GROMACS .gro file of C-alpha atoms in nm:
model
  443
    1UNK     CA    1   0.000   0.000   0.000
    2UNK     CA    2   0.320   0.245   0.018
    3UNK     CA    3   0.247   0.290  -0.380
    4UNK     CA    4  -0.094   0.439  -0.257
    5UNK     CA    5   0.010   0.676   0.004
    6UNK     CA    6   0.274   0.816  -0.244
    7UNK     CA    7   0.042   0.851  -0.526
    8UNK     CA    8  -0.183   1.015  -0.265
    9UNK     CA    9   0.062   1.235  -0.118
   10UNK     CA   10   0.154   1.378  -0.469
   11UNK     CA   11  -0.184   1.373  -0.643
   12UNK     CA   12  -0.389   1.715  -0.601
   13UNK     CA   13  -0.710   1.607  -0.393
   14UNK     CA   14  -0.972   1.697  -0.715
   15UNK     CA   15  -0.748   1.436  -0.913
   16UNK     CA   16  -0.789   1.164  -0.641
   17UNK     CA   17  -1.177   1.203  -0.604
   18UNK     CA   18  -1.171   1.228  -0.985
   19UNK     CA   19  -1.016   0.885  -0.948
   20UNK     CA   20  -1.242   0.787  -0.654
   21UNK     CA   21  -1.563   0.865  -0.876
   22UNK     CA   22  -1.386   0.652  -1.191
   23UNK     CA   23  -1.341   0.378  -0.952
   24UNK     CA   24  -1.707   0.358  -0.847
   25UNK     CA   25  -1.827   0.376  -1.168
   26UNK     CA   26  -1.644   0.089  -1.275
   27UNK     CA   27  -1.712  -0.117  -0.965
   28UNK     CA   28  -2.131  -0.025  -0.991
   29UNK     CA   29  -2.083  -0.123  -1.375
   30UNK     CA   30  -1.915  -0.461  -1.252
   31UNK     CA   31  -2.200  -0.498  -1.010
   32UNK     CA   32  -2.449  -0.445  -1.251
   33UNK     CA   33  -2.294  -0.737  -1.470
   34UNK     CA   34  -2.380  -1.029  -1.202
   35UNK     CA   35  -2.646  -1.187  -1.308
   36UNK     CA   36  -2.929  -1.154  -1.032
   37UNK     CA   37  -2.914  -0.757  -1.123
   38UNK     CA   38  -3.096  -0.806  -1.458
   39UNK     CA   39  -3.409  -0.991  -1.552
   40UNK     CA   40  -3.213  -1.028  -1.935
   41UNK     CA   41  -2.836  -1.020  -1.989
   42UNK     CA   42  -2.658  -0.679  -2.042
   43UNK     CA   43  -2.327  -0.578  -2.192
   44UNK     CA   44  -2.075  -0.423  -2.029
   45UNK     CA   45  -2.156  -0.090  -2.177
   46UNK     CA   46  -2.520  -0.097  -2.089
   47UNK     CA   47  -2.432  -0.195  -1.743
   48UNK     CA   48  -2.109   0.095  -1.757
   49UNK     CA   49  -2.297   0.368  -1.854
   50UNK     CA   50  -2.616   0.281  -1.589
   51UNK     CA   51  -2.379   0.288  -1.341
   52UNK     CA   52  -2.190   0.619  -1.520
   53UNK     CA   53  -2.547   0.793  -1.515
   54UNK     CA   54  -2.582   0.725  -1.124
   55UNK     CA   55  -2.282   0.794  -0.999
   56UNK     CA   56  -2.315   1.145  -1.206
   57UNK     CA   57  -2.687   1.151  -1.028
   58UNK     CA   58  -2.793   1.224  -1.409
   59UNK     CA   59  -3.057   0.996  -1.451
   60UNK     CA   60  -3.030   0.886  -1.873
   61UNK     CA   61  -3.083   0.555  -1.916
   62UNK     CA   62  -3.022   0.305  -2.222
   63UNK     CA   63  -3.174   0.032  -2.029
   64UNK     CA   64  -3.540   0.021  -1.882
   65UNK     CA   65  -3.494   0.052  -1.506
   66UNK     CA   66  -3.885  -0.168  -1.433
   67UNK     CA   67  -3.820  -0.400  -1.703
   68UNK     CA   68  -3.459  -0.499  -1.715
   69UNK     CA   69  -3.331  -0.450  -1.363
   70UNK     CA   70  -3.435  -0.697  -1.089
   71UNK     CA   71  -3.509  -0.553  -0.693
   72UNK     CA   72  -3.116  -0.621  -0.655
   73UNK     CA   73  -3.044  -0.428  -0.964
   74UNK     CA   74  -3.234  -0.122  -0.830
   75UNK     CA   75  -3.071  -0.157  -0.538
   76UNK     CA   76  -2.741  -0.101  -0.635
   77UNK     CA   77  -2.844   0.164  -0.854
   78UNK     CA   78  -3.008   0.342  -0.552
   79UNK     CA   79  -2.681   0.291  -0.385
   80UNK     CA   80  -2.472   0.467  -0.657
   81UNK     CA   81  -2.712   0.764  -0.659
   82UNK     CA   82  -2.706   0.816  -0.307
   83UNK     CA   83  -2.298   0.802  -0.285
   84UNK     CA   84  -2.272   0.980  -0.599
   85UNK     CA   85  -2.485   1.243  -0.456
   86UNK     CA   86  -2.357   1.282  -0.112
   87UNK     CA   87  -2.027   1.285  -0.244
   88UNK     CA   88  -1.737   1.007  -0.188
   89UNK     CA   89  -1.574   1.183   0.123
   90UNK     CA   90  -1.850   1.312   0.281
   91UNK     CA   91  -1.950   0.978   0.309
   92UNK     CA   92  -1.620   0.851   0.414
   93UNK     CA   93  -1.560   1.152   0.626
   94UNK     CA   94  -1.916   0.997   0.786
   95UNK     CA   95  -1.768   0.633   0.846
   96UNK     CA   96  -1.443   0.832   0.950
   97UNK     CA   97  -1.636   1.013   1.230
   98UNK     CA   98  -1.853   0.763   1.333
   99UNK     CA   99  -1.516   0.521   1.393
  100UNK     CA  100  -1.361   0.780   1.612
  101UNK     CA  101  -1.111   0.856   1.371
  102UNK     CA  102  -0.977   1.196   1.353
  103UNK     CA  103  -0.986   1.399   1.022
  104UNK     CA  104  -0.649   1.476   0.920
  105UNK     CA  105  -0.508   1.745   0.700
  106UNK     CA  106  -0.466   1.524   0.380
  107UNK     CA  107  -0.848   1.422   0.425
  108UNK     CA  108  -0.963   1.757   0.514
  109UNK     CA  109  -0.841   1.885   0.156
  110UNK     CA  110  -1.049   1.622  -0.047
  111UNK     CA  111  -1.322   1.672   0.193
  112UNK     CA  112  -1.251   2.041   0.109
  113UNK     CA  113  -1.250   2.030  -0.230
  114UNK     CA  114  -1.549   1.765  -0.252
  115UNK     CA  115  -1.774   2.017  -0.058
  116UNK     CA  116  -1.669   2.312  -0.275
  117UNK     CA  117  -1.550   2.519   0.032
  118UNK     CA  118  -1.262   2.756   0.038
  119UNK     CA  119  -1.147   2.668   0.447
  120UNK     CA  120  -1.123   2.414   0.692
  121UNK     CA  121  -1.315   2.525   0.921
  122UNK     CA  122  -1.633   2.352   1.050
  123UNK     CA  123  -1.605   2.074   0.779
  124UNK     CA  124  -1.735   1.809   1.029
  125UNK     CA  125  -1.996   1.986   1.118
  126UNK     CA  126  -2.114   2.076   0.776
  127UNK     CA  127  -2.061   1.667   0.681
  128UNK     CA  128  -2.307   1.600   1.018
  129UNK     CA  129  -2.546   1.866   0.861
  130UNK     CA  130  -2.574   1.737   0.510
  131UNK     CA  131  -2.624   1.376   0.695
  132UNK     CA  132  -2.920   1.482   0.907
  133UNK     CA  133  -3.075   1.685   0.599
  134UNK     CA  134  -3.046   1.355   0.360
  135UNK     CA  135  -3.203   1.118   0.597
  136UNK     CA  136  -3.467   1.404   0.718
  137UNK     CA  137  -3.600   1.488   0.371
  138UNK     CA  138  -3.572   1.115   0.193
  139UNK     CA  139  -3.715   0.917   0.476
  140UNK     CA  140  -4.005   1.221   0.496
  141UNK     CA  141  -4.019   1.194   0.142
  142UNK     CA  142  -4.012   0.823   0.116
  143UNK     CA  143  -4.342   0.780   0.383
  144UNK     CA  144  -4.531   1.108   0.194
  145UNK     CA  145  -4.460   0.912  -0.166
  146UNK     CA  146  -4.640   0.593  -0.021
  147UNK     CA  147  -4.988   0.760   0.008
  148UNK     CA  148  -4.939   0.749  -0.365
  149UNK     CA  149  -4.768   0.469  -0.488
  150UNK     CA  150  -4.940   0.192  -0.217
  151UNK     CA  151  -5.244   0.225  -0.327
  152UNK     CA  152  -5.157   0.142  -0.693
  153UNK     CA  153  -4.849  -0.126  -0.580
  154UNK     CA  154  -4.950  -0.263  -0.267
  155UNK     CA  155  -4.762  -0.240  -0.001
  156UNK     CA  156  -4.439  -0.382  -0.031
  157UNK     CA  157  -4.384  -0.260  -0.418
  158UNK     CA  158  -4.533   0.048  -0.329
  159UNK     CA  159  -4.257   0.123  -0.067
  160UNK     CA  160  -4.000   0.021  -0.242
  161UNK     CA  161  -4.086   0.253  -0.526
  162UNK     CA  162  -4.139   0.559  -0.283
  163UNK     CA  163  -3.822   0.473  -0.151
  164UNK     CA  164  -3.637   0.504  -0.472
  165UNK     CA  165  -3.805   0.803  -0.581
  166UNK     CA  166  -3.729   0.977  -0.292
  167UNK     CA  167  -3.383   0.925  -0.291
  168UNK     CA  168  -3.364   0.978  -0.664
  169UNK     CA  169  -3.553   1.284  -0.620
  170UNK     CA  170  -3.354   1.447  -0.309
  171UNK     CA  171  -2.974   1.368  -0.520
  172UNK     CA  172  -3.159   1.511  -0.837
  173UNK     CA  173  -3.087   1.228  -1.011
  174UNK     CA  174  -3.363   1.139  -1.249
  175UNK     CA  175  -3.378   0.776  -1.229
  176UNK     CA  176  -3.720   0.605  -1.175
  177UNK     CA  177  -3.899   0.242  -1.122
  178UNK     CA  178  -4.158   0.314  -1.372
  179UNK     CA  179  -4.101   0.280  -1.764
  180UNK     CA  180  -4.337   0.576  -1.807
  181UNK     CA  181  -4.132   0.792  -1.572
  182UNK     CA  182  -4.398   0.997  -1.351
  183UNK     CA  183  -4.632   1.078  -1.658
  184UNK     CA  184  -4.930   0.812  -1.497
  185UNK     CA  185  -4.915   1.072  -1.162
  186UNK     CA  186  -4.935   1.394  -1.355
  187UNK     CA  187  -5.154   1.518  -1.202
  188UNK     CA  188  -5.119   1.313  -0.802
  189UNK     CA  189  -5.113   1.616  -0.571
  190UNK     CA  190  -4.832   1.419  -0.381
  191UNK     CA  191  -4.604   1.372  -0.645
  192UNK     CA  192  -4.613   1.683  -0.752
  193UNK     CA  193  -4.522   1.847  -0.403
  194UNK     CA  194  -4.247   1.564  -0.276
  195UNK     CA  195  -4.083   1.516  -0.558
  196UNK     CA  196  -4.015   1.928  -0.666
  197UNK     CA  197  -3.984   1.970  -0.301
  198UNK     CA  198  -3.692   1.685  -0.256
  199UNK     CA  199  -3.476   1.813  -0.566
  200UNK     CA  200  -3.544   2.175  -0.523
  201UNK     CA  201  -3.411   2.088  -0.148
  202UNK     CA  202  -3.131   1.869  -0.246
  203UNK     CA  203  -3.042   2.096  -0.542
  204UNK     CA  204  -3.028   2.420  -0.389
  205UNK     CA  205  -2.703   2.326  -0.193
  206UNK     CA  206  -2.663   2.246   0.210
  207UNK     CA  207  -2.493   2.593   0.318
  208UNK     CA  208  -2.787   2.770   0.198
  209UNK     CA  209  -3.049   2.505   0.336
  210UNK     CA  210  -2.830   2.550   0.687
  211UNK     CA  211  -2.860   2.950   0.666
  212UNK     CA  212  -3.202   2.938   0.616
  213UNK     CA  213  -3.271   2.691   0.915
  214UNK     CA  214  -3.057   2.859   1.186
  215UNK     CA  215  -3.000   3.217   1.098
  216UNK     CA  216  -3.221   3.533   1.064
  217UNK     CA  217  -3.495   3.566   0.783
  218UNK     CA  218  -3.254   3.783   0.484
  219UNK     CA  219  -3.076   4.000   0.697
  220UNK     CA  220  -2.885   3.720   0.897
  221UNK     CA  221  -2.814   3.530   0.539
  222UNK     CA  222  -2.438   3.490   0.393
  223UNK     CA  223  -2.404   3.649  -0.001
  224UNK     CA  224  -2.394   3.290  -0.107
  225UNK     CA  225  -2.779   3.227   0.088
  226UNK     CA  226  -2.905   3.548  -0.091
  227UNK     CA  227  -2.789   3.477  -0.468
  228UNK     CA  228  -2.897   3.104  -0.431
  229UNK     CA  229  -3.234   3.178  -0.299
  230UNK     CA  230  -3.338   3.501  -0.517
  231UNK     CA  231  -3.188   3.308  -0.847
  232UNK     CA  232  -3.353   2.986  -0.782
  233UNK     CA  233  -3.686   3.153  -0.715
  234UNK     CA  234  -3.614   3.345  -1.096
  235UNK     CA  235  -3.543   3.031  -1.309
  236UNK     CA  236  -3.858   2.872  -1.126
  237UNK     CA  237  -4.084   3.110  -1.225
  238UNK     CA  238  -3.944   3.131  -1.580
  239UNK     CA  239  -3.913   2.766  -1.618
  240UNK     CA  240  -4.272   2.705  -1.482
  241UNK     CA  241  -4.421   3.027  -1.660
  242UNK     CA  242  -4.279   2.988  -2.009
  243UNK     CA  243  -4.338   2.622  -1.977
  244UNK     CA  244  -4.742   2.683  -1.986
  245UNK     CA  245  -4.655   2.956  -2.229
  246UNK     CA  246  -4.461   2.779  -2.512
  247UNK     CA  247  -4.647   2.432  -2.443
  248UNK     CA  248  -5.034   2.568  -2.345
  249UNK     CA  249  -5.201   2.439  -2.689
  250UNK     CA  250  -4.939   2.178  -2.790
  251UNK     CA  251  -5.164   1.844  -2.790
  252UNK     CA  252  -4.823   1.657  -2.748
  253UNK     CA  253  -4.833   1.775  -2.380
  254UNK     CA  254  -5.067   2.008  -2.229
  255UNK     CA  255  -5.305   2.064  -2.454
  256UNK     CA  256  -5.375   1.690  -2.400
  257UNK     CA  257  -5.571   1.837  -2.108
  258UNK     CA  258  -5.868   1.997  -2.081
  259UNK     CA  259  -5.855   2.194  -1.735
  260UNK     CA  260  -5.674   2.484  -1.711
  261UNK     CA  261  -5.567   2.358  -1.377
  262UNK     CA  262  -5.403   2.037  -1.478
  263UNK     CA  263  -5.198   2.196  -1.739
  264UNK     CA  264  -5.064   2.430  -1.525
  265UNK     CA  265  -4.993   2.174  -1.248
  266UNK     CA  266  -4.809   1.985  -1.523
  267UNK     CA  267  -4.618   2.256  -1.637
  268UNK     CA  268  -4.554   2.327  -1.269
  269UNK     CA  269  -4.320   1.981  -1.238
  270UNK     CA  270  -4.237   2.003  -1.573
  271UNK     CA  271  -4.046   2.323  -1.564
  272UNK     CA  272  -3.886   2.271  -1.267
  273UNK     CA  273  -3.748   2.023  -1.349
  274UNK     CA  274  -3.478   2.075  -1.583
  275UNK     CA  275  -3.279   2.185  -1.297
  276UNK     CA  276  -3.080   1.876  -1.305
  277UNK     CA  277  -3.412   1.660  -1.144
  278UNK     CA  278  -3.469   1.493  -1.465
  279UNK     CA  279  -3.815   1.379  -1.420
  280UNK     CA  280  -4.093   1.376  -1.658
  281UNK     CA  281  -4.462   1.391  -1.631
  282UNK     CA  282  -4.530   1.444  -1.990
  283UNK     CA  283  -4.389   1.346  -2.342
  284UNK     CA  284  -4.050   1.536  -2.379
  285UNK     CA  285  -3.975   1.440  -2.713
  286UNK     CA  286  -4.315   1.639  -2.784
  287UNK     CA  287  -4.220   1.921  -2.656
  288UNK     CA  288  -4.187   2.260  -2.926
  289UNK     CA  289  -3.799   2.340  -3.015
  290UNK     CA  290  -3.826   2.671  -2.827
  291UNK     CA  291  -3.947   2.484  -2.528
  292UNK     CA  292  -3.664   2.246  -2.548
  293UNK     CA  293  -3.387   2.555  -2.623
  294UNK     CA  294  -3.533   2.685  -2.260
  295UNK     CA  295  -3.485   2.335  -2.109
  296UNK     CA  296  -3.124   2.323  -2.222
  297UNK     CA  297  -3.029   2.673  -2.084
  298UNK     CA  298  -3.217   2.558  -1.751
  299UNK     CA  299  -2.988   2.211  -1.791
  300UNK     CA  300  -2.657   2.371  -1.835
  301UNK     CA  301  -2.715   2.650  -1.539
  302UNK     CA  302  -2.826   2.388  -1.288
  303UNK     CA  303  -2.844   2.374  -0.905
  304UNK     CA  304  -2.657   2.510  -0.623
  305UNK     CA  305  -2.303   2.469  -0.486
  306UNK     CA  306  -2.254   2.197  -0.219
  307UNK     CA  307  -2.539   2.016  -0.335
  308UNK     CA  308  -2.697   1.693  -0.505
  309UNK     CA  309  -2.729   1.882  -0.836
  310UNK     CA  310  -2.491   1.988  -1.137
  311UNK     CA  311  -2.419   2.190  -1.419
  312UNK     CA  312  -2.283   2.549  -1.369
  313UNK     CA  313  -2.448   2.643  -1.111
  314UNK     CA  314  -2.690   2.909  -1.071
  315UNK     CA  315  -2.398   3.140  -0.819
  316UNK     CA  316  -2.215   3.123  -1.138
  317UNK     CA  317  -2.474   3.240  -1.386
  318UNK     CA  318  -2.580   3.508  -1.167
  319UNK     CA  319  -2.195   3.632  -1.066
  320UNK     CA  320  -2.176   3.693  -1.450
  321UNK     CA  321  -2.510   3.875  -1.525
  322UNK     CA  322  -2.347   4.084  -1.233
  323UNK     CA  323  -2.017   4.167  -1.376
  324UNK     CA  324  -2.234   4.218  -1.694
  325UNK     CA  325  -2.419   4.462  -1.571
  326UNK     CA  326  -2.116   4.625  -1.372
  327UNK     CA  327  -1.949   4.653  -1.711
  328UNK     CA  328  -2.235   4.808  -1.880
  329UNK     CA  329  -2.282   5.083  -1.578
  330UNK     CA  330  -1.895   5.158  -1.608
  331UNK     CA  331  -1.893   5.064  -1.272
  332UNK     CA  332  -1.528   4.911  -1.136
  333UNK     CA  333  -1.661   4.684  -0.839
  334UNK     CA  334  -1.915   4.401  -0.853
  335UNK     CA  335  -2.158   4.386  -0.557
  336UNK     CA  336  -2.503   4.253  -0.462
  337UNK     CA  337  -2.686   4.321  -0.161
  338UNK     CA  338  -2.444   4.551   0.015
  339UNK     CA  339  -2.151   4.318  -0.031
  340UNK     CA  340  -1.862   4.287  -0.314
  341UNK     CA  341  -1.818   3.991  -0.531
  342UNK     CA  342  -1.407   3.906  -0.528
  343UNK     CA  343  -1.277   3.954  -0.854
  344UNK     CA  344  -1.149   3.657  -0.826
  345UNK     CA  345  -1.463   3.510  -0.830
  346UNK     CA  346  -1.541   3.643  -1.129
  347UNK     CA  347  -1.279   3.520  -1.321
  348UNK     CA  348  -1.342   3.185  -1.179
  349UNK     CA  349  -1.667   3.219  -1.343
  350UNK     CA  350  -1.582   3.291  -1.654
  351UNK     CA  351  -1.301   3.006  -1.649
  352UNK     CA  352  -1.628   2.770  -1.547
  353UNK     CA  353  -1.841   2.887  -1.828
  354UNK     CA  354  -1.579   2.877  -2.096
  355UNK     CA  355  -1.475   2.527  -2.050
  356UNK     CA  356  -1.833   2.431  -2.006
  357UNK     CA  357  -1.888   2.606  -2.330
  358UNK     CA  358  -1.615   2.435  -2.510
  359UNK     CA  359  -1.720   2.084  -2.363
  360UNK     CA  360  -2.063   2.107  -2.475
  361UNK     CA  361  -1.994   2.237  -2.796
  362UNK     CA  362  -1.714   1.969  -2.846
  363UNK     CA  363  -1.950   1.690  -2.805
  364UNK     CA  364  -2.216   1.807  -2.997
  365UNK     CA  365  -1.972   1.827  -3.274
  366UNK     CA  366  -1.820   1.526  -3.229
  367UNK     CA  367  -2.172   1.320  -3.197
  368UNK     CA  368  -2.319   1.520  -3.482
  369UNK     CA  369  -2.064   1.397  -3.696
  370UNK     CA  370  -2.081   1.012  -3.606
  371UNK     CA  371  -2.455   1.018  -3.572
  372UNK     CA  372  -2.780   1.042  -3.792
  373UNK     CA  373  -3.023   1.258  -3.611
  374UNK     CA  374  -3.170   1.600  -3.541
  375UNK     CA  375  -3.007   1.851  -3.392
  376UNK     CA  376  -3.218   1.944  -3.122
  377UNK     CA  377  -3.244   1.598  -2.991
  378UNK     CA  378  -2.883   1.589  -3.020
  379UNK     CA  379  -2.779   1.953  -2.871
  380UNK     CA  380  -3.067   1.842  -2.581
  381UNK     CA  381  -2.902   1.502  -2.515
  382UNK     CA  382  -2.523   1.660  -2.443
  383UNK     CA  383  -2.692   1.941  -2.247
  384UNK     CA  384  -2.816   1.700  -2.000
  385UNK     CA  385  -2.584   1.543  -1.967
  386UNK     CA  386  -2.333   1.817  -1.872
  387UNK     CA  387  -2.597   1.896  -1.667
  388UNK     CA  388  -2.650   1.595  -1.518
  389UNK     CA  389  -3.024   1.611  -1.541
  390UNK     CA  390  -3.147   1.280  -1.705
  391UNK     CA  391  -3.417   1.441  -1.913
  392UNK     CA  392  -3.423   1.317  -2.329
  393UNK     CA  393  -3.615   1.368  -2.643
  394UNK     CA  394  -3.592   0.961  -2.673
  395UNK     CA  395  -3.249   0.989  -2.833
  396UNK     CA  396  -3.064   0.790  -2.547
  397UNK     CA  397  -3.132   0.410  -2.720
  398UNK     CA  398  -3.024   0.576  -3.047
  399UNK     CA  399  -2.645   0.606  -2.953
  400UNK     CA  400  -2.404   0.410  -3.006
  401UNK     CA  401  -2.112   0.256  -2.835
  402UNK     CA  402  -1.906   0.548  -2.938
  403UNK     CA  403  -2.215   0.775  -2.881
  404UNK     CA  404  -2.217   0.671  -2.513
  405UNK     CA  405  -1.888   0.679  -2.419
  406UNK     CA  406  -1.920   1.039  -2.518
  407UNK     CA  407  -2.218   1.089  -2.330
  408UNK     CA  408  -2.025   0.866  -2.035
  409UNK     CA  409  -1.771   1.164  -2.038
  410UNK     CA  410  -1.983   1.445  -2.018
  411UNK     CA  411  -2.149   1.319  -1.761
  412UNK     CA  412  -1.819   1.237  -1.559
  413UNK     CA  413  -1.691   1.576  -1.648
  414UNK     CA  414  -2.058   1.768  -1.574
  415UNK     CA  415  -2.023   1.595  -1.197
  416UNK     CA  416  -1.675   1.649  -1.100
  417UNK     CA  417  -1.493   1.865  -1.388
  418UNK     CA  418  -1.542   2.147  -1.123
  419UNK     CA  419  -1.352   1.970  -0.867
  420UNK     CA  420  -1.066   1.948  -1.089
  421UNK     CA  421  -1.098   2.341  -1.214
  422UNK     CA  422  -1.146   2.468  -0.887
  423UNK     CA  423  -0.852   2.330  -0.754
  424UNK     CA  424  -0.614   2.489  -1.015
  425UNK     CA  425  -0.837   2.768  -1.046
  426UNK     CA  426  -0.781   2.806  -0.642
  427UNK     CA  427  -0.325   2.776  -0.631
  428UNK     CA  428  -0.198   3.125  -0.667
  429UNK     CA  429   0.127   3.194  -0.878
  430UNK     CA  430   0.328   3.498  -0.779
  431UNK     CA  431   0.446   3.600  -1.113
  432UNK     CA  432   0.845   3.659  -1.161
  433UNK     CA  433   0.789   3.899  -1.488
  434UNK     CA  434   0.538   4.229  -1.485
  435UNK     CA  435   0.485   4.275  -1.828
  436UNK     CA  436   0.420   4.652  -1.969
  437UNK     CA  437   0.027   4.688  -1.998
  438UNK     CA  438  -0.077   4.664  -2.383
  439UNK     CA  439  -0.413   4.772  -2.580
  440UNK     CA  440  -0.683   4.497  -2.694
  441UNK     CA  441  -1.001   4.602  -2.880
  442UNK     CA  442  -1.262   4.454  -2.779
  443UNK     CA  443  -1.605   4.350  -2.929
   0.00000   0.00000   0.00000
């Protein structure tokens, strides 16, 4: 084990939970393989890529989830979601804690880096926080979903389904027991109040859910609690409200209804949930192109920080509509609600979006070029994938091998390409040369 230690000792901690995440992957992907997982054989690739989508809490799926996988098979899928969503050293940081183990400096930085924070400071605590929240809102979640799914399952089935959901739900991950996804409980008052209310919890990150439980209405909030909560409440609204907009008389998906309240309750789950939730209550292959452009913007923004969810994530989005609007006042310093945004932080955002840009736009290319198909459902399949959302126009099963491994490394890259980033986006270089200041034009 000496070989280990070294490679740990030398390996930046985003590298080694890089490695960590590859390593569960491939270990879920073995586990899927054995053969009371699947009602029917699967290749390794199906079985890779479930496990890939998981881990990644994304949620697309190239095999049926009721059909194919046996209870064991779900089983170890809900397992991969929930460490995948957690994160790997939160939960070891758990097992740590729990031994009586002490957290040392060399697990303290991946713990650091894993959680997104900037210090030391109060990790444990924070890891004992996220634990109580998870079992809290899945286990609350879990009973609430039975009132809807017993009745239709019976008892035993019908637990074990509102047990999934709710943990698929809470890590934003997408996945679900039913070949139909949720479009048979459209319009169940339950399911459409636990399940937004799990991934909107999970998703909008555990520092801001912690702010809001033990500190003073607004005024007592951190920066971070402030931009979360007033950005997350704006792409709700616009999701949900140009949902019923775009979608009101398409026959594909609300117009299929005749009250004005059901389509609006429809439109209420669906357009929240291209947050990086990844469930469906209607058709989404029917939706209108402009409805699907909106989904993919919603897709690549994402959830919070410290949280279940991916893609950019909304502090990101909404640090850059700030500098933007700095820049177009003349105005030298960034700030929101009495406080100043780093600049730092800034260019840490626009690092984040470029390379998100040129990922997304890279695999479009690439499967454009190697596949037959339409753009959109293309363009929407790599977008939720970065993402990590789960939601598809029904181009998943149209891949192929080469398709999905591209898909497979989006997916790795939308869940922990951050880590990696933020670490090198985080070591300062003094430089030894100060160049003289030249003149760019610009725009």
């Amino acid at each position: 084990m000496r070989w280990l230690s070294r490679w740990l000792s030398r390996t930046p901690p985003p590298a080694v939970l890089a490695a960590g995440y590859l390593a569960l992957i491939v270990l879920g992907g073995l586990a899927l393989m054995l053969p009371p997982m699947a009602r029917v054989p699967i290749t390794l690739m199906d079985a890779l890529f479930t496990s890939t989508s998981a881990v990644t809490v994304t949620g697309l799926a190239v095999i049926d989830t009721e059909t194919v996988l046996t209870f064991w098979g779900q089983l170890v899928v809900t397992v991969l979601i929930q460490l995948g969503g957690l994160g790997l050293m939160t939960f070891a940081v758990m097992v740590w804690s729990a031994l009586g183990l002490p957290i040392g400096i060399t697990h303290g930085a991946y713990l650091r880096e894993d959680l997104n924070q900037t210090s030391y400071s109060k990790l444990t605590s924070l890891v004992w926080t996220i634990l109580r929240v998870v079992l809290m809102a899945e286990i609350a979640g879990a009973m609430l979903l039975c009132l809807s799914f017993m009745p239709h399952h019976g008892l035993a089935e019908g637990l074990w389904h509102a047990i999934f959901h709710s943990v698929s739900a809470f890590n934003n991950a997408g996945f679900s027991t039913f070949s139909a996804g949720l479009t048979d409980y459209a319009l169940d008052p339950v399911v459409n109040v636990v399940i937004p209310g799990l991934f909107i919890l999970g998703g909008i990150g555990y520092v801001v859910v912690g702010d809001i439980a033990n500190r003073r209405f607004w005024r007592g909030w951190s920066l971070h609690t402030r931009l979360m909560v007033v950005g997350t409440v704006v792409l709700i609204v616009l999701g949900v409200g140009l949902t019923a907009i775009l979608e009101w008389n398409n026959p594909a998906t609300l117009a299929q209804y005749d009250s004005a309240t059901a389509r609006l309750t429809v439109a209420w789950f669906q357009g929240v949930t291209p947050r990086t939730a990844g469930f469906n209550s209607t058709d989404i292959g029917g939706l209108h192109d402009s409805t699907s452009l909106l989904y993919m913007a919603l897709m690549i923004i994402g959830g919070g920080p410290t949280s279940t969810a991916g893609g950019l994530k909304v502090t990101t989005v909404v640090v850059m509509v700030l500098a933007t609007m700095a820049f177009l006042r003349r105005r030298t310093e960034i700030w929101a609600f009495g406080r100043s945004i780093p600049l730092g932080d800034v260019l840490k955002a626009m690092a984040l979006i470029s390379i998100a840009s040129m990922v997304i736009f890279t695999a479009m290319f690439v499967l454009i070029i190697s596949h037959d198909g339409e753009f959109v459902d293309i363009a929407f399949e790599v977008a939720s994938a970065f993402g990590t959302t789960g939601l598809s126009r029904g181009y998943t099963t149209e891949l192929t091998d080469f398709g999905r491994a591209v898909i497979m490394v989006v997916m790795f890259l939308g869940r922990v390409g951050p880590l990696t980033l933020g670490f090198f986006l985080a070591t300062r270089m003094v430089p030894r040369v100060r160049y003289p200041a030249g003149q760019v034009h610009l725009g």
